[in-house]
Coordinates of N, CA and C in Angstrom, one line a residue:
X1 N 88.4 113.0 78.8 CA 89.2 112.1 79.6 C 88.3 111.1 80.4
X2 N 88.7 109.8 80.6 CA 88.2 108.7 81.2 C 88.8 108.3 82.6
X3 N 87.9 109.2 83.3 CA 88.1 109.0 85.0 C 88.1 107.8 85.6
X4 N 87.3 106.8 84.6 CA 86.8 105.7 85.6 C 86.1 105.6 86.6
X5 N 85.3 106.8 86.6 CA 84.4 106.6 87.7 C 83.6 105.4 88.1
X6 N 83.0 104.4 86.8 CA 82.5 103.2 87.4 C 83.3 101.9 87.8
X7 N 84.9 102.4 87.7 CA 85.3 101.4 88.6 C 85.5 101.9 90.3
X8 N 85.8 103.4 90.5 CA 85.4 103.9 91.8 C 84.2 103.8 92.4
X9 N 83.3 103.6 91.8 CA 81.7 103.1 92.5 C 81.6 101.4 92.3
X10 N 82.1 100.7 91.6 CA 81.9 99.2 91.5 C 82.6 99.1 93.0
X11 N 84.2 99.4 92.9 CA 85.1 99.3 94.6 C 84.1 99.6 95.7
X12 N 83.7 100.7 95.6 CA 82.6 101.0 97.1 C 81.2 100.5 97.1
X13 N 80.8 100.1 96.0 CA 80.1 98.8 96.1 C 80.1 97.8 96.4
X14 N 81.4 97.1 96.5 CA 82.0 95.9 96.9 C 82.4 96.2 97.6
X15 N 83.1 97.2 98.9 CA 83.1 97.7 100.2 C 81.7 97.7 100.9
X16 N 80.8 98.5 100.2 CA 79.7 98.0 101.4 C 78.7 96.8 102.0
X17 N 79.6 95.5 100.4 CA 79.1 94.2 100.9 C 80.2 93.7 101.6
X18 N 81.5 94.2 102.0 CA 82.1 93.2 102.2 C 83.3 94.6 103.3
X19 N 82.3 95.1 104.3 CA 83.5 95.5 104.8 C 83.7 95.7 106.2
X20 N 84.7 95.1 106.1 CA 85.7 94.2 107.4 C 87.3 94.2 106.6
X21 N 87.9 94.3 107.8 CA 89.7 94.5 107.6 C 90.1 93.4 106.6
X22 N 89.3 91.9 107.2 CA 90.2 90.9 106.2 C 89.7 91.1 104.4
X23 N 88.7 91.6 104.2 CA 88.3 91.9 102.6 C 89.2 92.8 102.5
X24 N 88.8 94.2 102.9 CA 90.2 95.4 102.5 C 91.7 95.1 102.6
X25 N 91.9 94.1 103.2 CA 93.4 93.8 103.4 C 94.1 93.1 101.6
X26 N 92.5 92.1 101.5 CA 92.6 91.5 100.2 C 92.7 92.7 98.7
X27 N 91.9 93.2 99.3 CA 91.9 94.3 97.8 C 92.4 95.6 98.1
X28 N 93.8 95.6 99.0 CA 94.1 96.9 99.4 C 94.7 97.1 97.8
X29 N 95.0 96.6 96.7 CA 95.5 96.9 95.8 C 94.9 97.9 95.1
X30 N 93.5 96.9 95.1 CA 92.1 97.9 94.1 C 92.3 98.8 94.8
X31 N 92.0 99.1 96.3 CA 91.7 100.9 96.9 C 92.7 101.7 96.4
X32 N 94.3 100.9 96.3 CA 95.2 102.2 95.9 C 94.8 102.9 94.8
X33 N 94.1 101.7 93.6 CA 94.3 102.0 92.4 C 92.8 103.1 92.5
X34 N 91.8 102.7 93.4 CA 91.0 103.8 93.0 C 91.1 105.0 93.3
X35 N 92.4 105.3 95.1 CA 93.0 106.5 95.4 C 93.1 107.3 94.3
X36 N 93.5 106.4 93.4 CA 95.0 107.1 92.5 C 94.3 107.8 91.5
X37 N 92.8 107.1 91.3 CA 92.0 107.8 89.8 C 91.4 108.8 90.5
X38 N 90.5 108.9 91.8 CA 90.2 110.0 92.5 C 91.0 111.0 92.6
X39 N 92.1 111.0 93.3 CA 93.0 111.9 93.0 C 92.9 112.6 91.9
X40 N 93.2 111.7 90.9 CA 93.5 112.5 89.5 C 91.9 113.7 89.3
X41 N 90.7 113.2 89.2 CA 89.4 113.4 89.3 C 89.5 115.0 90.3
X42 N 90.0 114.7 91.4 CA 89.9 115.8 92.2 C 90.9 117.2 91.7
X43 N 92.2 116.4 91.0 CA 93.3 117.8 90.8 C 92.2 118.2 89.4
X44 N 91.7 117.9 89.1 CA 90.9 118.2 87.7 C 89.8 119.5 88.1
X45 N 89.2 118.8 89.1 CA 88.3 119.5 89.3 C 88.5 121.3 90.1
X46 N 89.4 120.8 90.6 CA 90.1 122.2 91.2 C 90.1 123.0 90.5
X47 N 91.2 122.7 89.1 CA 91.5 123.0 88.0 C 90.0 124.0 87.8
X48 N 89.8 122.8 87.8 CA 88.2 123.3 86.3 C 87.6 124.7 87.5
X49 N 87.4 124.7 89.0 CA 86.4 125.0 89.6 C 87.3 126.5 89.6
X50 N 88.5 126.4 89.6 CA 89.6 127.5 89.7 C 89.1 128.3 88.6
X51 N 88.8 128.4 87.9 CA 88.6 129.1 86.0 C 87.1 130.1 86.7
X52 N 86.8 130.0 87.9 CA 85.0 131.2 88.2 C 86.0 131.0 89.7
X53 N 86.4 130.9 90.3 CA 86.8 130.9 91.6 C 88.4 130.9 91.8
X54 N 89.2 132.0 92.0 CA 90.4 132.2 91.3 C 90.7 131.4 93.1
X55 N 90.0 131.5 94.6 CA 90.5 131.1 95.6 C 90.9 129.9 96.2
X56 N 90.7 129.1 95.0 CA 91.0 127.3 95.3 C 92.1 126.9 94.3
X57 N 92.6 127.9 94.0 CA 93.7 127.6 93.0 C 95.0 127.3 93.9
X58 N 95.0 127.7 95.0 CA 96.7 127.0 95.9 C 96.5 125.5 96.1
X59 N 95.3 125.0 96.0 CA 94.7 123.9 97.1 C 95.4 123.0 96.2
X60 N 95.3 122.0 96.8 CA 96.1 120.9 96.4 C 95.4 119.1 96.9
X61 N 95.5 118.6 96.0 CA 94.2 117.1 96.0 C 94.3 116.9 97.8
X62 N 95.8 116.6 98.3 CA 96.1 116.8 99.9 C 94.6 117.6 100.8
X63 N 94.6 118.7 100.0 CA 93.9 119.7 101.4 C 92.2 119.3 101.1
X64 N 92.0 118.2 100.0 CA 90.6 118.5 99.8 C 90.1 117.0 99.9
X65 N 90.6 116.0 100.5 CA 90.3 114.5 100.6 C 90.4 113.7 101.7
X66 N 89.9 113.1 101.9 CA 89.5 112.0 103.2 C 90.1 111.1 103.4
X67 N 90.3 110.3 104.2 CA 90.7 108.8 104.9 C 89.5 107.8 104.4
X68 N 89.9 106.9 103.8 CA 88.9 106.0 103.8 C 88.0 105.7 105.5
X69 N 89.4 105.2 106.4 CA 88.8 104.6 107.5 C 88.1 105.5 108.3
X70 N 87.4 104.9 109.2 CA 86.3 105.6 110.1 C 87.0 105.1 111.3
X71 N 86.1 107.1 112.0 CA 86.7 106.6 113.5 C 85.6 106.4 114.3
X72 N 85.6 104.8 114.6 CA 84.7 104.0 115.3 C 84.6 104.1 116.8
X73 N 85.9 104.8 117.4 CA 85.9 105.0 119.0 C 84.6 105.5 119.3
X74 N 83.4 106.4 119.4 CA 82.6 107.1 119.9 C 81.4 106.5 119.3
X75 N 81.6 105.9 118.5 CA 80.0 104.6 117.2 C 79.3 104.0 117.6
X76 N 78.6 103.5 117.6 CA 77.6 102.1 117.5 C 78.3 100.8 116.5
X77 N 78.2 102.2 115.3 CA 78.5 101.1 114.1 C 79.7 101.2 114.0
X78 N 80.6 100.0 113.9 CA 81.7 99.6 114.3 C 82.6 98.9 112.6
X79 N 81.4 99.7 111.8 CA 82.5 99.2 110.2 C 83.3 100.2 110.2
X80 N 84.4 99.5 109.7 CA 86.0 100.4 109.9 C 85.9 100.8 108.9
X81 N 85.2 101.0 107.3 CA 85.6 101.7 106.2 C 83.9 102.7 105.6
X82 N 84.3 104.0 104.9 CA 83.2 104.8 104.9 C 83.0 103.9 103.1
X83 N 81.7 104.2 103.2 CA 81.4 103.3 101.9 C 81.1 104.3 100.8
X84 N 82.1 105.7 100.9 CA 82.0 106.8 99.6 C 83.1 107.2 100.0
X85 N 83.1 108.0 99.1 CA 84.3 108.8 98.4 C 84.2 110.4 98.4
X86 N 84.7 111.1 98.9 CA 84.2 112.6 98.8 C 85.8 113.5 98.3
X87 N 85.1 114.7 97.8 CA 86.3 116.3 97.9 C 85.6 117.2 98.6
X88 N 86.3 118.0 99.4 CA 85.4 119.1 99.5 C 87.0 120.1 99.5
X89 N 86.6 120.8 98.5 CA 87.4 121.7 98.0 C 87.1 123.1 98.4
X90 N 87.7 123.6 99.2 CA 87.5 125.0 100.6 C 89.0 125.7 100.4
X91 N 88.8 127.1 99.7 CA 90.1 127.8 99.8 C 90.6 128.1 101.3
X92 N 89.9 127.9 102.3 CA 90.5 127.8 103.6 C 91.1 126.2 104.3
X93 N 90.7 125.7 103.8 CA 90.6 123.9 104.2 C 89.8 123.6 104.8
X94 N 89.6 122.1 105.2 CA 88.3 121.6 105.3 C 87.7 121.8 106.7
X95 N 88.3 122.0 107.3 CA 88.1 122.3 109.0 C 87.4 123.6 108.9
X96 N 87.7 124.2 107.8 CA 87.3 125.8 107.9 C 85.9 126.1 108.2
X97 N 85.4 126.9 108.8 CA 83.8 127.5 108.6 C 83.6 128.0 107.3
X98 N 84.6 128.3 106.7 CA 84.2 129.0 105.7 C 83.7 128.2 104.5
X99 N 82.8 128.4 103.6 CA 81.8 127.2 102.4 C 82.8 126.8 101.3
X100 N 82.6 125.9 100.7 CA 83.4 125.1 100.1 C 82.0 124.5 99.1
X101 N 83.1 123.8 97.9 CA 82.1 122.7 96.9 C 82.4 121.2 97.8
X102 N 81.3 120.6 97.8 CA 81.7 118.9 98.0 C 81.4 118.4 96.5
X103 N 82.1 117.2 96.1 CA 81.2 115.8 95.3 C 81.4 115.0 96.5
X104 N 80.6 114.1 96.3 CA 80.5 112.9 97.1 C 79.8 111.7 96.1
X105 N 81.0 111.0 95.8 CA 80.6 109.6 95.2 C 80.2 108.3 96.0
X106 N 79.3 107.8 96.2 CA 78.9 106.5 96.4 C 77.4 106.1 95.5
X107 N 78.0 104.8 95.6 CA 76.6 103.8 94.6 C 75.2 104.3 95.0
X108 N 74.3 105.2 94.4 CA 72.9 105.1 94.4 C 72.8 106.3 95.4
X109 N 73.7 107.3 95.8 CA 73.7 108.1 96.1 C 75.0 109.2 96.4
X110 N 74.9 109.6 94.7 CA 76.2 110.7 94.4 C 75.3 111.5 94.4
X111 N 76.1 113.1 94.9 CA 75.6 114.3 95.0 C 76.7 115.2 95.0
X112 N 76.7 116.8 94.8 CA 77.0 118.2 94.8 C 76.7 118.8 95.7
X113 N 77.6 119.5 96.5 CA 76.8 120.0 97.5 C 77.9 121.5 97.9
X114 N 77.7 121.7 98.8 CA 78.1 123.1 99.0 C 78.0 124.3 100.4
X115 N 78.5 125.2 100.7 CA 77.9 125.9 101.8 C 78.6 125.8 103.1
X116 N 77.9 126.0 104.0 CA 78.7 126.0 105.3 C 77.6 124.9 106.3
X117 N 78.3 124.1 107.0 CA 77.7 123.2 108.2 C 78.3 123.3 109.7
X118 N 78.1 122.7 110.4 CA 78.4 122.0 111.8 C 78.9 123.9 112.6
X119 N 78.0 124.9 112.2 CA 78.2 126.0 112.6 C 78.3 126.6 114.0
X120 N 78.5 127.1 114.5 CA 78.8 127.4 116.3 C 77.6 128.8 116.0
X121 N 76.3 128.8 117.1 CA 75.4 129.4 117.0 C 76.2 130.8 117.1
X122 N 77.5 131.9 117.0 CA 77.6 133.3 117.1 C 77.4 133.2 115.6
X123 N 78.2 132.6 114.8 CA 78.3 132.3 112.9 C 76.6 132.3 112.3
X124 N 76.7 131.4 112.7 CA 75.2 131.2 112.3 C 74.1 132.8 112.7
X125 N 73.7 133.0 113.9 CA 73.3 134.6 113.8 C 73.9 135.6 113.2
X126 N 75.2 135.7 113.2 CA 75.8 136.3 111.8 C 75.5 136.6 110.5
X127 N 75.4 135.1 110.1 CA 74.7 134.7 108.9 C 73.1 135.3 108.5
X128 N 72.4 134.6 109.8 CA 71.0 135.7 109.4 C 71.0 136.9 109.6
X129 N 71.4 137.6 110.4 CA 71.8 139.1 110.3 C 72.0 139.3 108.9
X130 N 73.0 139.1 108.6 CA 73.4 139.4 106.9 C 71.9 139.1 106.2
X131 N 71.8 138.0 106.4 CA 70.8 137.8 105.7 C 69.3 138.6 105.6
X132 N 69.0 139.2 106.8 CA 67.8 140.3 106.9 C 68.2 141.3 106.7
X133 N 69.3 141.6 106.8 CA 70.3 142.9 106.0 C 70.0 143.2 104.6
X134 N 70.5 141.9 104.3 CA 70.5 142.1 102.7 C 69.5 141.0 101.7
X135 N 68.0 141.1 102.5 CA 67.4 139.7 101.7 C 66.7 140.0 100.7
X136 N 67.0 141.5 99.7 CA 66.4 141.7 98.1 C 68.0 140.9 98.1
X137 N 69.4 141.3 98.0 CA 70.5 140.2 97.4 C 70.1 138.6 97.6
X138 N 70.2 138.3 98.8 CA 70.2 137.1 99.0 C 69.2 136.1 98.1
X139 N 68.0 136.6 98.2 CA 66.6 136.2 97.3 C 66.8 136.3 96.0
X140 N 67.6 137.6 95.4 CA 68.2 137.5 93.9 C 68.8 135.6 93.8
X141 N 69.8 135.5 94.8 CA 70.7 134.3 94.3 C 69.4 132.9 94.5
X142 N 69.1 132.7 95.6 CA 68.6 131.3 96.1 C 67.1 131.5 95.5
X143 N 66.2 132.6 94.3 CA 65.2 132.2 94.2 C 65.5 132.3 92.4
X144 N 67.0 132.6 92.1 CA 66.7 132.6 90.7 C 66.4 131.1 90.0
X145 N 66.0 131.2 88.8 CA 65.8 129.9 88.0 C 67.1 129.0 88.4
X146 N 68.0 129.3 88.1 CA 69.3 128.1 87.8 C 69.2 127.7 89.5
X147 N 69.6 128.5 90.6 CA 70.1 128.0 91.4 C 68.9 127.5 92.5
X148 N 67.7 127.4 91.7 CA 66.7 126.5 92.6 C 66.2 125.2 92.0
X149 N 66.8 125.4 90.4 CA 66.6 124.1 89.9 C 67.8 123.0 90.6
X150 N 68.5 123.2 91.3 CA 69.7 122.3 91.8 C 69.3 122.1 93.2
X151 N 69.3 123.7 93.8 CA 69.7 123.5 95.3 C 67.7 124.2 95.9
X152 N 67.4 123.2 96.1 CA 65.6 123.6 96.5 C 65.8 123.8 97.9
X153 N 66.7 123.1 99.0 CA 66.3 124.0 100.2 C 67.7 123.6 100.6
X154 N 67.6 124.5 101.1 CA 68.7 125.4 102.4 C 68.6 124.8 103.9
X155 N 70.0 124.0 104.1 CA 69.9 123.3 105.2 C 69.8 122.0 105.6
X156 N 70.2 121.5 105.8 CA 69.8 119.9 106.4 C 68.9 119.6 107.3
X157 N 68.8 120.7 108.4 CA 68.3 120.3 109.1 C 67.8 122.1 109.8
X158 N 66.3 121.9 109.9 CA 65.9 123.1 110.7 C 65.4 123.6 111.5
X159 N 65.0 124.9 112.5 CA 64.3 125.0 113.3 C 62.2 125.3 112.7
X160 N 61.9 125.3 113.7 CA 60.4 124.6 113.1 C 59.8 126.9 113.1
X161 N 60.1 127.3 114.0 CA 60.1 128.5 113.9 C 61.3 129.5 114.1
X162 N 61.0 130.7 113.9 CA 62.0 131.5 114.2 C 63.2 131.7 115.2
X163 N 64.3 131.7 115.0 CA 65.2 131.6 115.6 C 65.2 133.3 116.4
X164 N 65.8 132.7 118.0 CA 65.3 133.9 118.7 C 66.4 134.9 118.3
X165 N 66.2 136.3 118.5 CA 66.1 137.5 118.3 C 66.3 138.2 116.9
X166 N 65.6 137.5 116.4 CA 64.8 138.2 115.1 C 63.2 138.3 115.0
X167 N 62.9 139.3 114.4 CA 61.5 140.2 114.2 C 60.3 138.8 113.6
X168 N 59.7 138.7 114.5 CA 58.5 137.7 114.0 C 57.7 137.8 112.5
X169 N 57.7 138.9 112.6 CA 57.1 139.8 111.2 C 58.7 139.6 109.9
X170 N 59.4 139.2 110.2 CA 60.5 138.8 109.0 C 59.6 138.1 108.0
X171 N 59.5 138.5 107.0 CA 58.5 138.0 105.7 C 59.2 136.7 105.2
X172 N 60.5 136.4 105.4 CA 61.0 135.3 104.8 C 61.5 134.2 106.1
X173 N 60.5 133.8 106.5 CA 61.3 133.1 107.9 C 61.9 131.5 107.3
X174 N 62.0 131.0 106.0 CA 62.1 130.6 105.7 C 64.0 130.5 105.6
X175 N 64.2 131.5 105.7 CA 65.9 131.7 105.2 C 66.5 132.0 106.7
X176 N 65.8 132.0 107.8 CA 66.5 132.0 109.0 C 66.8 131.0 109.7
X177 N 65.6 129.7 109.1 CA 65.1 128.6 110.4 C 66.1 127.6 110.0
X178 N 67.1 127.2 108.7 CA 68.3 126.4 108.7 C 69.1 126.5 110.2
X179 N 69.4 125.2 110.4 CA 70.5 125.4 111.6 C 71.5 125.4 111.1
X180 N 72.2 125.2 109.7 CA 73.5 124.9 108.9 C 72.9 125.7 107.6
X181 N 73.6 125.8 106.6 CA 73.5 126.8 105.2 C 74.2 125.9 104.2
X182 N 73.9 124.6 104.5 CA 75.0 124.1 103.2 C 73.4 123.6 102.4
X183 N 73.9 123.2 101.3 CA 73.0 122.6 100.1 C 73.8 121.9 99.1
X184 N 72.4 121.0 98.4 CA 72.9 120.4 98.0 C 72.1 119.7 96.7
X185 N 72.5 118.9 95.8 CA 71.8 118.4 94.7 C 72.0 116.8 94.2
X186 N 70.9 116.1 94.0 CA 71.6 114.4 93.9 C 71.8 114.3 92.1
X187 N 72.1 113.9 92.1 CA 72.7 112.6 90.9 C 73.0 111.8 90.5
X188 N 72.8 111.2 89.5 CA 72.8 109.7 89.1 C 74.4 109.3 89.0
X189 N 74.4 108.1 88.8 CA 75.7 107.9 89.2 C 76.1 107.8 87.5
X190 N 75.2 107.6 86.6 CA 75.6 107.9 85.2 C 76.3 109.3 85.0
X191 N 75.3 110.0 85.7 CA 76.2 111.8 85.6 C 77.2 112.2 85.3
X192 N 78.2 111.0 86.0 CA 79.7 110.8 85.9 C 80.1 109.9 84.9
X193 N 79.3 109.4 84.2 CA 80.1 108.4 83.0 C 80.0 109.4 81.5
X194 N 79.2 110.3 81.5 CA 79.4 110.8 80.6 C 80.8 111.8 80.3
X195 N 81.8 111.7 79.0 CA 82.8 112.7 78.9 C 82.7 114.0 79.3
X196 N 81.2 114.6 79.5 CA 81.1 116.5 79.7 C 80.7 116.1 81.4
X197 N 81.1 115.5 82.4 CA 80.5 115.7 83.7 C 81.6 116.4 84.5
X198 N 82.6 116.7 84.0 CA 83.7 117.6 84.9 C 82.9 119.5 84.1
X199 N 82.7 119.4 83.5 CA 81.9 120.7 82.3 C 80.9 120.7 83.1
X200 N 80.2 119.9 83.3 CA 78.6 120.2 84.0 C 78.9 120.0 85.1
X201 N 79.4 119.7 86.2 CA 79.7 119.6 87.6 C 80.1 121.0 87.8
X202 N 81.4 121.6 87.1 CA 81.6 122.9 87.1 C 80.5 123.7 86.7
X203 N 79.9 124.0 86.0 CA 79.1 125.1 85.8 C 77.5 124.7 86.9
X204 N 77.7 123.6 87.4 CA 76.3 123.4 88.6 C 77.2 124.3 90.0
X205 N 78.5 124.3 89.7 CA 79.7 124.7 91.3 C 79.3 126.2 90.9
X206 N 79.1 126.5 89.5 CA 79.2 128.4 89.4 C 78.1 129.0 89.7
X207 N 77.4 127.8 89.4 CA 75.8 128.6 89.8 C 75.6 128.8 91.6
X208 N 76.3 128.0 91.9 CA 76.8 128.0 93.7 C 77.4 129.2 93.9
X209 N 78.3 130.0 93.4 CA 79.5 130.8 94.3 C 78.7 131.8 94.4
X210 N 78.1 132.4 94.2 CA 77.4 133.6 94.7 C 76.6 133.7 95.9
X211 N 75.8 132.5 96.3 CA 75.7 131.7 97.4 C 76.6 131.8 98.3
X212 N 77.9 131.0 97.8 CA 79.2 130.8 98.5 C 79.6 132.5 99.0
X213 N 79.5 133.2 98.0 CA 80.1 134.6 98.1 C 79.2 135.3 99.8
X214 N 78.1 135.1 99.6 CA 77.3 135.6 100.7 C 77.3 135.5 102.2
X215 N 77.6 133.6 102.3 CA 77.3 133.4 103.0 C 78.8 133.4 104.1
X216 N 80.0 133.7 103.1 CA 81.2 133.8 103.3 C 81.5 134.9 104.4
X217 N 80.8 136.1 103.8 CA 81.2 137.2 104.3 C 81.0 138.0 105.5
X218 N 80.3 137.1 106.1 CA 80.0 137.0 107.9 C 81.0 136.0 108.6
X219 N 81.3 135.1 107.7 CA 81.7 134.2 108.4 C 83.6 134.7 108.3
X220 N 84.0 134.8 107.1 CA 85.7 135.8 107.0 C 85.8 136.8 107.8
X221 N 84.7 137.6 108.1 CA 84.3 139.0 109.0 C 84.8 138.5 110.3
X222 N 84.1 137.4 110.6 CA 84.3 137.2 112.0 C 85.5 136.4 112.2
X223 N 85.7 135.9 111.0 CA 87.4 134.9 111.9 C 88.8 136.3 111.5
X224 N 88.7 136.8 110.6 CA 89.5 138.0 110.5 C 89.3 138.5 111.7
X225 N 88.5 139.2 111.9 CA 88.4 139.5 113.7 C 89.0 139.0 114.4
X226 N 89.4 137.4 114.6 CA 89.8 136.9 115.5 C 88.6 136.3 116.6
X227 N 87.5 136.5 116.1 CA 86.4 136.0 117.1 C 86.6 134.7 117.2
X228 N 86.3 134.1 118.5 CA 86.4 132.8 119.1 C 85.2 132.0 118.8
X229 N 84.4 132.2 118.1 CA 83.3 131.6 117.8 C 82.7 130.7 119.1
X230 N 83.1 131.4 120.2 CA 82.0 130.6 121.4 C 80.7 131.4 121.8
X231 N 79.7 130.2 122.2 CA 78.5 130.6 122.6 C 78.3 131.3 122.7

């Protein structure tokens, strides 16, 4: 099937030369029409990602998509439209702690991504807990071949050393010092013009869920609990 992904990246291409209310006003036609192909793109992907992950199968294009516009109240930068396109497809929804797949389409910088972010430090020590708990599992997933040819480091952003109250002597301080657990992988924006990239996008999301599975299970533990995730 023919998503049209390159007319969804031409539009946010021509969004990020030209964006201001009175251009979007002019081509609010095009944005419907590229809603409308994304949409379709995203109920697909569910689809497909559902077939190794039976827990995204309720979700619906609704629970896994964005607003074009930005909220500029708290900004600097005061352009009123985001110049990409994203899903992030989370059997809990998007607010959730709990890890999810992203795509994220924009010109010259599409990507796959994955995991858990914007974490409240009780979750996050949780996480490494588990993680020194169980780091022959963990090291199985994040050092096998497939899933380091994609996802090479863990994190966005990290601490420079150990995070306090863990063992200095931890042989992998590498898996502790992320301040977030999401990951991620770039690609060309061709990626998507080829007929097998919903086939290969899925099978890059499977090599993820075990990951997904891990890093879950501190984080379900604690909101089943009912933990308030405060400081």
């Amino acid at each position: 099937m023919d998503y049209k992904v390159k007319e969804i990246l031409a539009f946010l291409k021509d969004l990020a030369a030209h964006n201001n209310r009175e251009w979007f006003a002019e081509n609010k036609s095009r944005y419907e029409e590229v809603k409308s192909l994304f949409h379709i793109l995203v109920q697909d992907l569910i689809l497909s990602i559902s077939s190794f992950d039976e827990s995204v199968k309720h979700l619906q294009v609704k629970d896994c998509t964005y607003r074009i516009y930005r909220d500029i109240r708290f900004s600097q930068d005061k352009t009123p439209y985001k110049q990409h396109i994203g899903a992030y497809i989370n059997a809990k929804g998007k607010k959730s702690l709990h890890g999810g797949y992203y795509l994220h389409l924009e010109p010259d910088n599409c990507f796959l991504a994955g995991g858990a972010y914007c974490l409240p430090p009780k979750v996050l020590f949780r996480i490494r807990e588990e993680i020194v708990d169980e780091i022959d599992s963990f090291r199985a997933i994040v050092e096998s071949d497939s899933f380091h040819h994609y996802f090479k480091q863990i994190g966005e952003t990290r601490l420079k050393t150990l995070p306090k109250g863990f063992p200095k002597e931890f042989p992998f301080p590498q898996y502790l010092q992320p301040k977030d657990y999401a990951v991620s992988t770039s690609v060309e924006d061709s990626f998507f013009f080829s007929d097998c990239w919903l086939q290969k996008c899925t099978e890059i999301f499977a090599i993820l869920k075990p990951y997904l599975d891990f890093i879950n299970r501190p984080i379900d533990d604690m909101e089943e609990a009912g933990d308030s995730f405060g400081i």
